[in-house]
Short mmCIF file of C-alpha atoms in Angstrom, two decimals:
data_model
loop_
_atom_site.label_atom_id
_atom_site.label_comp_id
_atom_site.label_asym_id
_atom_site.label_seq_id
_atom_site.Cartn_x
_atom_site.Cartn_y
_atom_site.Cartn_z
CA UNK A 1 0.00 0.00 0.00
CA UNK A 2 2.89 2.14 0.87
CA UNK A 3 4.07 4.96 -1.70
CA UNK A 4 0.73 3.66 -3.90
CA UNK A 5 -0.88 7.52 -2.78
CA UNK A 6 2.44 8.86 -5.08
CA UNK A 7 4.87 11.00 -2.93
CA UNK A 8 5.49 14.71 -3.23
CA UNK A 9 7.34 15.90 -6.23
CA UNK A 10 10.83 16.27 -5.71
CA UNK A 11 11.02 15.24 -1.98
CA UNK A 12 13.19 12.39 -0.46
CA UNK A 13 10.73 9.78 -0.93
CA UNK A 14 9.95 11.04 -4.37
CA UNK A 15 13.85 11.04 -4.90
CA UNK A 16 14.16 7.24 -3.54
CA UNK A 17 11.02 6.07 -5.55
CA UNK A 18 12.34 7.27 -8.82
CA UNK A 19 16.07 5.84 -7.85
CA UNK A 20 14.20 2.35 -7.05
CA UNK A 21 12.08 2.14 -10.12
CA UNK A 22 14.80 3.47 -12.41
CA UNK A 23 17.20 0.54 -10.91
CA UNK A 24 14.19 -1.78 -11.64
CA UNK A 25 14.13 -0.82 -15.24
CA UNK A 26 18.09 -1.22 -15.67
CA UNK A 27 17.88 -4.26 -14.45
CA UNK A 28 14.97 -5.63 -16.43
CA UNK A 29 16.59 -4.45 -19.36
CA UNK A 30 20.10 -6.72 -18.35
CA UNK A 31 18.63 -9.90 -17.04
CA UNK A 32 16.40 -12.16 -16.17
CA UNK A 33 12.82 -11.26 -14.53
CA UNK A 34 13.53 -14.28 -12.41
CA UNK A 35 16.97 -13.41 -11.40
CA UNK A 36 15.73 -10.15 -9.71
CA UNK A 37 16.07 -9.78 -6.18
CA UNK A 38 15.72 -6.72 -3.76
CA UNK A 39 19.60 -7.14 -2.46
CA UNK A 40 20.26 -6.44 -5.99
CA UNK A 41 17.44 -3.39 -6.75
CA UNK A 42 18.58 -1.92 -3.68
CA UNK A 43 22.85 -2.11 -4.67
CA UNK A 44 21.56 -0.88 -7.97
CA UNK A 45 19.71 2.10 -6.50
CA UNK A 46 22.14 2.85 -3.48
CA UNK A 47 19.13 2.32 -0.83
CA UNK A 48 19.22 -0.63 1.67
CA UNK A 49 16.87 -3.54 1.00
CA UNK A 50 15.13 -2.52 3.99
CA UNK A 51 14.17 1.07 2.82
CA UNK A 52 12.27 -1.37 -0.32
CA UNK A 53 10.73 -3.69 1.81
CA UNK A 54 9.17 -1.17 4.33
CA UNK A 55 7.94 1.28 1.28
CA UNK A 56 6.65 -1.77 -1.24
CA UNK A 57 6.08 -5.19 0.99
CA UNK A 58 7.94 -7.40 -1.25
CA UNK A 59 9.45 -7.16 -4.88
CA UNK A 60 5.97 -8.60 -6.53
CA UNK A 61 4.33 -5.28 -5.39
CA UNK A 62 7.37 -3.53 -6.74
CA UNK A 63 7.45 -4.93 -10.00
CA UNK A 64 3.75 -4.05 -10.49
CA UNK A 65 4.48 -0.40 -9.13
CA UNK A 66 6.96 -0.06 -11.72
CA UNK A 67 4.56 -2.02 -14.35
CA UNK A 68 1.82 0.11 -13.86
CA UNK A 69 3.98 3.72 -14.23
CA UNK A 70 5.20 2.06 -17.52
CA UNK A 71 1.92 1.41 -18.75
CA UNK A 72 0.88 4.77 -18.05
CA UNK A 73 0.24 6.12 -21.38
CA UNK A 74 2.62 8.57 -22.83
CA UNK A 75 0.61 10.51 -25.80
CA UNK A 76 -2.67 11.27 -26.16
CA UNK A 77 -4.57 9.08 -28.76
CA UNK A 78 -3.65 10.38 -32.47
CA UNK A 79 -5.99 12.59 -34.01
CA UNK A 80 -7.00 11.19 -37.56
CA UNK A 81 -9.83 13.28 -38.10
CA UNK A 82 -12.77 11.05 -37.10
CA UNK A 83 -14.14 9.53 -33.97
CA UNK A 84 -14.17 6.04 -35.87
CA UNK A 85 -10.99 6.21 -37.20
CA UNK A 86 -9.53 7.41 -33.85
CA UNK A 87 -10.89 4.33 -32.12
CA UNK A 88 -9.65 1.99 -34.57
CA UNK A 89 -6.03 3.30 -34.47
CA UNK A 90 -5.96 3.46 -31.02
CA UNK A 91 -7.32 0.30 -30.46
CA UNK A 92 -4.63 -1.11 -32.83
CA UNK A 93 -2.07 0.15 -30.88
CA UNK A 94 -2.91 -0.89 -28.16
CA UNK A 95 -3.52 -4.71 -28.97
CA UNK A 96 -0.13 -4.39 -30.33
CA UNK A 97 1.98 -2.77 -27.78
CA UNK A 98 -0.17 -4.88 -24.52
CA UNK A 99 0.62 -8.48 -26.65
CA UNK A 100 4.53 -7.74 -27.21
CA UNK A 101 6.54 -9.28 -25.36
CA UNK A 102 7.05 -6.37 -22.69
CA UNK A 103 3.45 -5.75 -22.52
CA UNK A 104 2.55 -9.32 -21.45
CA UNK A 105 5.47 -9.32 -18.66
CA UNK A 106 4.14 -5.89 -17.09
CA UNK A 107 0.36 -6.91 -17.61
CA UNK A 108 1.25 -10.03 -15.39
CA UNK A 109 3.14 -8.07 -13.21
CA UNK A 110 0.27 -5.86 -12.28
CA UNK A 111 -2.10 -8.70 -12.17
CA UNK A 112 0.58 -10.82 -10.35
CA UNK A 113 0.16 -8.46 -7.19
CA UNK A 114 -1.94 -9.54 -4.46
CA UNK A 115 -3.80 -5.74 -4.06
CA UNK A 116 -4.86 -4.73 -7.33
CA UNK A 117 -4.80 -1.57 -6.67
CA UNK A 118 -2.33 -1.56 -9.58
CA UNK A 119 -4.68 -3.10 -12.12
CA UNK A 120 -7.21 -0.41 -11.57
CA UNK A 121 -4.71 2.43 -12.32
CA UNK A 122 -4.31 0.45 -15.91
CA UNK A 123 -7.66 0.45 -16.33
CA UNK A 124 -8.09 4.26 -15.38
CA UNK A 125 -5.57 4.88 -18.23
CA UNK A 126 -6.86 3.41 -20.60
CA UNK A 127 -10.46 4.95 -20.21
CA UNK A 128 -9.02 8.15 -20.05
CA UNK A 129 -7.72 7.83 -23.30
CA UNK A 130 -11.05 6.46 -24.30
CA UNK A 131 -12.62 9.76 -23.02
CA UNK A 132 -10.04 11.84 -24.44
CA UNK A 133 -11.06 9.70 -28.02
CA UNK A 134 -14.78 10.89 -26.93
CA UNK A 135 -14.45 14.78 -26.10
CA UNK A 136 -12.62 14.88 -29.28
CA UNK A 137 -16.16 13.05 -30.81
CA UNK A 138 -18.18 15.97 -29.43
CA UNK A 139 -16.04 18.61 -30.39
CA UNK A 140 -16.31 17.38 -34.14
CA UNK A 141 -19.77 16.98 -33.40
CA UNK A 142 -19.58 13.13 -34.46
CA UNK A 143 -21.74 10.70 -32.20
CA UNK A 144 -19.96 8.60 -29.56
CA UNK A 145 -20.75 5.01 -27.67
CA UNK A 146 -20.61 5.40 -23.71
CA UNK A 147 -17.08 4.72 -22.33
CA UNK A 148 -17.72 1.72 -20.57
CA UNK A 149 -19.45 0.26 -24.07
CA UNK A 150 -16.10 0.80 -25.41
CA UNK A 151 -14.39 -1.06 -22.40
CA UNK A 152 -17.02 -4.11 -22.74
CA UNK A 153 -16.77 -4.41 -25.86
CA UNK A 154 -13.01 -3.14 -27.79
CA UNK A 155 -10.60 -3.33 -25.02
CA UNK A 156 -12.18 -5.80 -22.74
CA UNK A 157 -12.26 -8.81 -25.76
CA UNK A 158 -8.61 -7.52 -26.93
CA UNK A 159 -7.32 -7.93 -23.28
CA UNK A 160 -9.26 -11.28 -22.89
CA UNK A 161 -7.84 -13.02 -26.28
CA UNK A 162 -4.19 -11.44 -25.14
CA UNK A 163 -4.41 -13.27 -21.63
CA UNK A 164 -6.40 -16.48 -22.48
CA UNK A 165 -5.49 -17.60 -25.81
CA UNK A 166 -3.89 -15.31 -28.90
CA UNK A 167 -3.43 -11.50 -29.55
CA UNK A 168 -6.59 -10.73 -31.80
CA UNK A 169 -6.05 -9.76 -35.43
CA UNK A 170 -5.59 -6.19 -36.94
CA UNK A 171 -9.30 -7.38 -38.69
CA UNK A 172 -10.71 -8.65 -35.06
CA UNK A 173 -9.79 -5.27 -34.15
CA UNK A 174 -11.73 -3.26 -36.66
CA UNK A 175 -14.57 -5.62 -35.88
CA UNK A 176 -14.55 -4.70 -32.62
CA UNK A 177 -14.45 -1.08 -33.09
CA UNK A 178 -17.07 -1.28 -36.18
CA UNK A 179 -19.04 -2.78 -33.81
CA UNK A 180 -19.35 -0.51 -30.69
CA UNK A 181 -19.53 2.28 -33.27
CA UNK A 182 -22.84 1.09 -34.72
CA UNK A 183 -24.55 1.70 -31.43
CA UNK A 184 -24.79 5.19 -32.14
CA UNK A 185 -25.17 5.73 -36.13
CA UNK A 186 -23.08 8.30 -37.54
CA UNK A 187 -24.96 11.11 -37.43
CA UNK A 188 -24.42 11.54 -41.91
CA UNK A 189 -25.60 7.93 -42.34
CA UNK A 190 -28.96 6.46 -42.25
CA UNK A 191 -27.97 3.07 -43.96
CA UNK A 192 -26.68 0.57 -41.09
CA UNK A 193 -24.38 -1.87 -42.17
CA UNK A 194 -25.58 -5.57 -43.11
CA UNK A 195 -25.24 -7.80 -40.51
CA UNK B 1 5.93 -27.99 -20.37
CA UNK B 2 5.98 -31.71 -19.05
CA UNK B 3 3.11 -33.16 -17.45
CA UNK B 4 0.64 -31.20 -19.50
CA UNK B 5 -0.23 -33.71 -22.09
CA UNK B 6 -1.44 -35.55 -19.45
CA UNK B 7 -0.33 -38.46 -18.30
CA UNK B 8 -1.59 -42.10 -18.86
CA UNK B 9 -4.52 -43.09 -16.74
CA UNK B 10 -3.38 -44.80 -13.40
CA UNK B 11 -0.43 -44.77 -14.55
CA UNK B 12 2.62 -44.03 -12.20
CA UNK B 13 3.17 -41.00 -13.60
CA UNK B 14 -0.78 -40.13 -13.59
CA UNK B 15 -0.67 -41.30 -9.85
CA UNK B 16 2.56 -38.90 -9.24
CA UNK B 17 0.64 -36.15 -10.64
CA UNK B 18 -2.57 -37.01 -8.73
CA UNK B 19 -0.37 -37.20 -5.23
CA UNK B 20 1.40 -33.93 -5.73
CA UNK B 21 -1.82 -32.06 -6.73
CA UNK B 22 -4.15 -33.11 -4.06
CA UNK B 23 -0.72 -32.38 -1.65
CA UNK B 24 -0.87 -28.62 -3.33
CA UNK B 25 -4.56 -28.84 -2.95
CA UNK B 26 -4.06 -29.77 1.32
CA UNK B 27 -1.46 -27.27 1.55
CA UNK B 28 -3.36 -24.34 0.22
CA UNK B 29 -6.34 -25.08 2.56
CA UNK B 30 -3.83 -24.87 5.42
CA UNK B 31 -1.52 -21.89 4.84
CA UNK B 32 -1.09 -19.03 3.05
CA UNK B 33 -0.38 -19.18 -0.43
CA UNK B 34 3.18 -17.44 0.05
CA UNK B 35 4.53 -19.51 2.30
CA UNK B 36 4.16 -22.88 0.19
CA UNK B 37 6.93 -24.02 -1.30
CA UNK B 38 7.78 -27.18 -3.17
CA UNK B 39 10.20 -28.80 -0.25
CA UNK B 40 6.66 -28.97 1.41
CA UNK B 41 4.61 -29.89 -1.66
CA UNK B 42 7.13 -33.37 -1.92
CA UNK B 43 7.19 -33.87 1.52
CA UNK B 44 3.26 -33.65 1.63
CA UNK B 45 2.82 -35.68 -1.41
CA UNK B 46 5.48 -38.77 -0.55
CA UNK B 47 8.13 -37.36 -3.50
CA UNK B 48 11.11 -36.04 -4.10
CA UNK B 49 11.56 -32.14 -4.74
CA UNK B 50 13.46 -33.02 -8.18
CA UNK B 51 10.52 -34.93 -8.89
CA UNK B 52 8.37 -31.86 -8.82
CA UNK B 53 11.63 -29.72 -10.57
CA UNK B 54 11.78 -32.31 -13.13
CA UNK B 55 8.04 -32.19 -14.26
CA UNK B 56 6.98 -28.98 -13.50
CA UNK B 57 10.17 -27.27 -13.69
CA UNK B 58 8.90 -24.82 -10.87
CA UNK B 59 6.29 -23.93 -7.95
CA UNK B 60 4.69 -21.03 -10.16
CA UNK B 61 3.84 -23.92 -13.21
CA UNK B 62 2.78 -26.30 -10.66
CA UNK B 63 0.39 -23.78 -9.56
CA UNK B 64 -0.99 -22.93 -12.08
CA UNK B 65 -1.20 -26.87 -13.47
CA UNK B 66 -3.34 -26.86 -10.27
CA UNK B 67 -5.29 -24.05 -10.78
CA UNK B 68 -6.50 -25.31 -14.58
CA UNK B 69 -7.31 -27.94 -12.73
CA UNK B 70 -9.39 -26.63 -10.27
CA UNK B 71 -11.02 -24.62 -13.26
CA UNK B 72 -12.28 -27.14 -14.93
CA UNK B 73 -15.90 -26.76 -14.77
CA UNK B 74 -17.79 -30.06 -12.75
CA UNK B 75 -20.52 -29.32 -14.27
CA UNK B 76 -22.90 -28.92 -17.49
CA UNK B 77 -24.66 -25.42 -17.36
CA UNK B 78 -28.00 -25.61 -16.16
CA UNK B 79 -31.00 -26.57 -18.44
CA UNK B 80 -33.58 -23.67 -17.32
CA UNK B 81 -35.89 -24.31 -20.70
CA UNK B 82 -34.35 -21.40 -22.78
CA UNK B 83 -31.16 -20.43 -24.01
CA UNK B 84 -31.85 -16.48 -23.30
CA UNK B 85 -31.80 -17.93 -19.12
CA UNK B 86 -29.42 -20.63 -19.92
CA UNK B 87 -26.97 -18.20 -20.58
CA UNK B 88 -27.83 -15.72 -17.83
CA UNK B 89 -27.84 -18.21 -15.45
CA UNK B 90 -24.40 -19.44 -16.33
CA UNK B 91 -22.96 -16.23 -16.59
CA UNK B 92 -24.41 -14.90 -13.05
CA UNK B 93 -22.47 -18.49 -12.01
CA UNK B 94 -19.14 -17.45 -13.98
CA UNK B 95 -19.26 -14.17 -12.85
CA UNK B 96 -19.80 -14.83 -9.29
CA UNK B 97 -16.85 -17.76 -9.27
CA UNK B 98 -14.46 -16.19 -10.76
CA UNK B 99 -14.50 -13.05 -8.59
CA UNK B 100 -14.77 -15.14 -5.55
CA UNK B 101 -11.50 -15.22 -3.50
CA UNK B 102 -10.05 -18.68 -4.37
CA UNK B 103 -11.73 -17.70 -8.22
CA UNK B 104 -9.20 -15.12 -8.25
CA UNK B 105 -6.16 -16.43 -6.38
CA UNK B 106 -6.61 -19.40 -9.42
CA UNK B 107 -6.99 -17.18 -12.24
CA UNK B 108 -4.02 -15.22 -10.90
CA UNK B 109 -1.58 -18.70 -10.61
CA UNK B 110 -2.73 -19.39 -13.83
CA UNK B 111 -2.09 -15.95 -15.61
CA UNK B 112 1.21 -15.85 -13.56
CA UNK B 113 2.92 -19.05 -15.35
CA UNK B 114 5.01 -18.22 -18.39
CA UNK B 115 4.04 -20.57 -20.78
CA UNK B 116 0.00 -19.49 -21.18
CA UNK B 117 -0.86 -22.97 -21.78
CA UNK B 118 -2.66 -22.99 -18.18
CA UNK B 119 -4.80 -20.22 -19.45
CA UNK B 120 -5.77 -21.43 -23.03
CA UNK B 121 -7.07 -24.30 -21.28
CA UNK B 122 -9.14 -22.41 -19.56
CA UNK B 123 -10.38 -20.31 -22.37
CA UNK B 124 -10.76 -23.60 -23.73
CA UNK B 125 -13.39 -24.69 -20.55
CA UNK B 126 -15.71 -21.64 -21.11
CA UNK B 127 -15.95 -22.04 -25.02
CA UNK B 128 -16.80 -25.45 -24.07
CA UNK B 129 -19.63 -24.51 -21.87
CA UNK B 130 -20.71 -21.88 -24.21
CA UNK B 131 -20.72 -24.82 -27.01
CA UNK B 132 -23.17 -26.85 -24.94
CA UNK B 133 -25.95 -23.87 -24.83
CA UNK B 134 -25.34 -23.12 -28.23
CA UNK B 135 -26.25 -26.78 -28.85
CA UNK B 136 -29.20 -27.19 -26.42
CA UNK B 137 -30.49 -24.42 -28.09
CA UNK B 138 -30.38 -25.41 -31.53
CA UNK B 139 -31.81 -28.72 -30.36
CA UNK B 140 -34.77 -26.78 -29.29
CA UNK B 141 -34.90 -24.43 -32.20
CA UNK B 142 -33.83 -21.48 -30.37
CA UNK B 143 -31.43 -18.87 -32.34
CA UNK B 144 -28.32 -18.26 -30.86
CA UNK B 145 -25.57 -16.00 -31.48
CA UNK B 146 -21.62 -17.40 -32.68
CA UNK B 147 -19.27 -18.74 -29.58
CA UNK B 148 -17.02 -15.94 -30.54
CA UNK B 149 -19.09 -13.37 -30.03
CA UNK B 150 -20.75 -14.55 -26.50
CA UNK B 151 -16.20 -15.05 -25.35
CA UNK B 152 -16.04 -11.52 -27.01
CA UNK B 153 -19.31 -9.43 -25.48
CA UNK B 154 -20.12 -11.71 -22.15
CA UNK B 155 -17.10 -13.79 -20.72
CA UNK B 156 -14.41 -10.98 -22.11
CA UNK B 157 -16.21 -7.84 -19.97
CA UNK B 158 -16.76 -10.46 -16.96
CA UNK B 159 -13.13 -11.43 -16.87
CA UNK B 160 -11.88 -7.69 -17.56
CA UNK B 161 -13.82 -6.11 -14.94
CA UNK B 162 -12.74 -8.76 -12.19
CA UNK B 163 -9.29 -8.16 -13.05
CA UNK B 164 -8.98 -4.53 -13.90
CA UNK B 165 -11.68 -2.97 -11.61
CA UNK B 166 -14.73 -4.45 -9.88
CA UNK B 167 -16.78 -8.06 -10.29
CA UNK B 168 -19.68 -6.85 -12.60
CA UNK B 169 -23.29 -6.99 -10.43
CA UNK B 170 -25.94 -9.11 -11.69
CA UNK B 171 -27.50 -6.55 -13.23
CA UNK B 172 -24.53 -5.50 -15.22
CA UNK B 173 -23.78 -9.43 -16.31
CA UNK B 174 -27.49 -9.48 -17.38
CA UNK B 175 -27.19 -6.14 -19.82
CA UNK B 176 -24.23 -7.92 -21.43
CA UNK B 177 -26.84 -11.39 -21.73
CA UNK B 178 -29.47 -9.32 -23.37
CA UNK B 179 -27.12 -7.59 -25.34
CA UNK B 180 -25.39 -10.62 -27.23
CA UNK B 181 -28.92 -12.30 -27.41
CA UNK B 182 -29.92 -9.41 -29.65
CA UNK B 183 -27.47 -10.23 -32.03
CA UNK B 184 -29.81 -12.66 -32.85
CA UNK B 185 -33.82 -12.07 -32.54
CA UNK B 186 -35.21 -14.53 -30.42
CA UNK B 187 -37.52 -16.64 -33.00
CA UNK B 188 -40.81 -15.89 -31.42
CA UNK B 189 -40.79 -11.94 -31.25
CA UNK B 190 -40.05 -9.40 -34.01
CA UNK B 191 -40.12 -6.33 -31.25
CA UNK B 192 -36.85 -4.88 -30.60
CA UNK B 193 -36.71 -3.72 -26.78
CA UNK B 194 -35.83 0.08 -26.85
CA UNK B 195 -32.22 0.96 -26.61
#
């Protein structure tokens, strides 16, 4: 739970946090996820093991602390002109970058932690880029489905096929998107699709 | 890898298996999770600790060889007359399961192996279930929508929410029944509830 309500900017245990999750990273990047130990985050960072254990509990809730800040998105979703379009390219990207091979490793690290406090952020980032996706709608004036149709049906199916069985298709994708999108016509279009 | 072809029937390896899981099984009931280790497994089961290190290579694939296990649904879903309840019914079940406390701590072994066989077998359980509405409805002339897109618009949300954010309630499980059902018009009735 500890250093989960994010410390002040720039103080001590801000300093030590970013020191301990950038020696997490390095060390990712060298080795071995199973050769990762505290002793060695902690020689890596210049903090003792004890300063990791009181502020994360154990190194599963540190690897998801450090998971989670890495999944934090780092762009807004592009703007290609269109609500549907937007979707679709964002949705793309984001089957793509959450079944690579990093993706899956900090996905199970979030999940892998016993408070899940971590796997809630994730999911709080990615509907804010689904909202970000919809203010962009109404700006344009284009119709919009609810955010949490989007979540039921784009990203929760891509997440489910990534964890339980393969990464869904560029074509599942558009499916996916084609079909939250016909919930609310486009407001130009009277034809619906055939089904 | 080993051990999940599955062995031969009473054989000694099938027996081996059988000891060590229902050892895991005991354990479990009796401590906490973190503090089993395979030392106590073998001990427990009557085997050697290479024995476990040789065919499960190590305590987070046993665990999760334990979980699909345990996942494995006893049961055929429950005949209520229609497949619109038949599917409601098992859902509410699903739902309710799988956010349960041992439903997550098994989903969670499972996810946490590396190989994601544990977890195709799983997705492999609920198609299987969804197969066997599907067919009880056909038998009684009943529409019903593809597997694919009850995994994609029922189980996918159900699993997403319990490991991203919060179980779905019964009511939200429900929306996502009626919603997939819709896909296809029930027979019998040509009105379209209001969206």
């Amino acid at each position: 739970m500890a250093g989960k309500e994010g410390p002040r900017p720039g103080g001590r245990s801000a300093r030590v946090q970013a020191s301990v999750h950038k020696a997490v990273r390095s060390l990712l990047s060298k080795m071995d996820r199973a050769e990762v130990t505290v002793p060695l985050i902690a020689a890596e960072a210049g903090v003792t093991p004890s300063t990791i254990y009181r502020r994360w509990g154990d190194l599963q809730e540190l690897l998801a602390d450090v998971a989670v800040e890495r999944l934090r998105p780092d762009m807004e979703p592009i703007d290609t002109g269109s609500a549907q379009q937007d979707l679709q390219t964002w949705a793309e990207q984001y089957s793509e970058e959450m079944s690579s091979g990093p993706g899956r490793e900090m996905i199970r690290d979030v999940l892998a932690a016993q408070g899940g406090t971590g796997a809630y952020q994730c999911c709080g980032y990615t509907m804010q880029q689904i909202k970000m996706i919809a203010a962009r709608a109404a700006s344009r004036g284009e119709s919009f489905p609810e955010v949490d149709a989007v979540m039921d049906r784009v990203v929760s199916p891509i997440m489910y096929r990534i964890l339980f069985g393969n990464a869904p298709s560029v074509d599942r994708v558009r499916d996916l998107v084609n079909g939250v999108m016909e919930i609310t016509p486009p407001r130009h279009a009277s034809a619906r699709k055939s089904a």
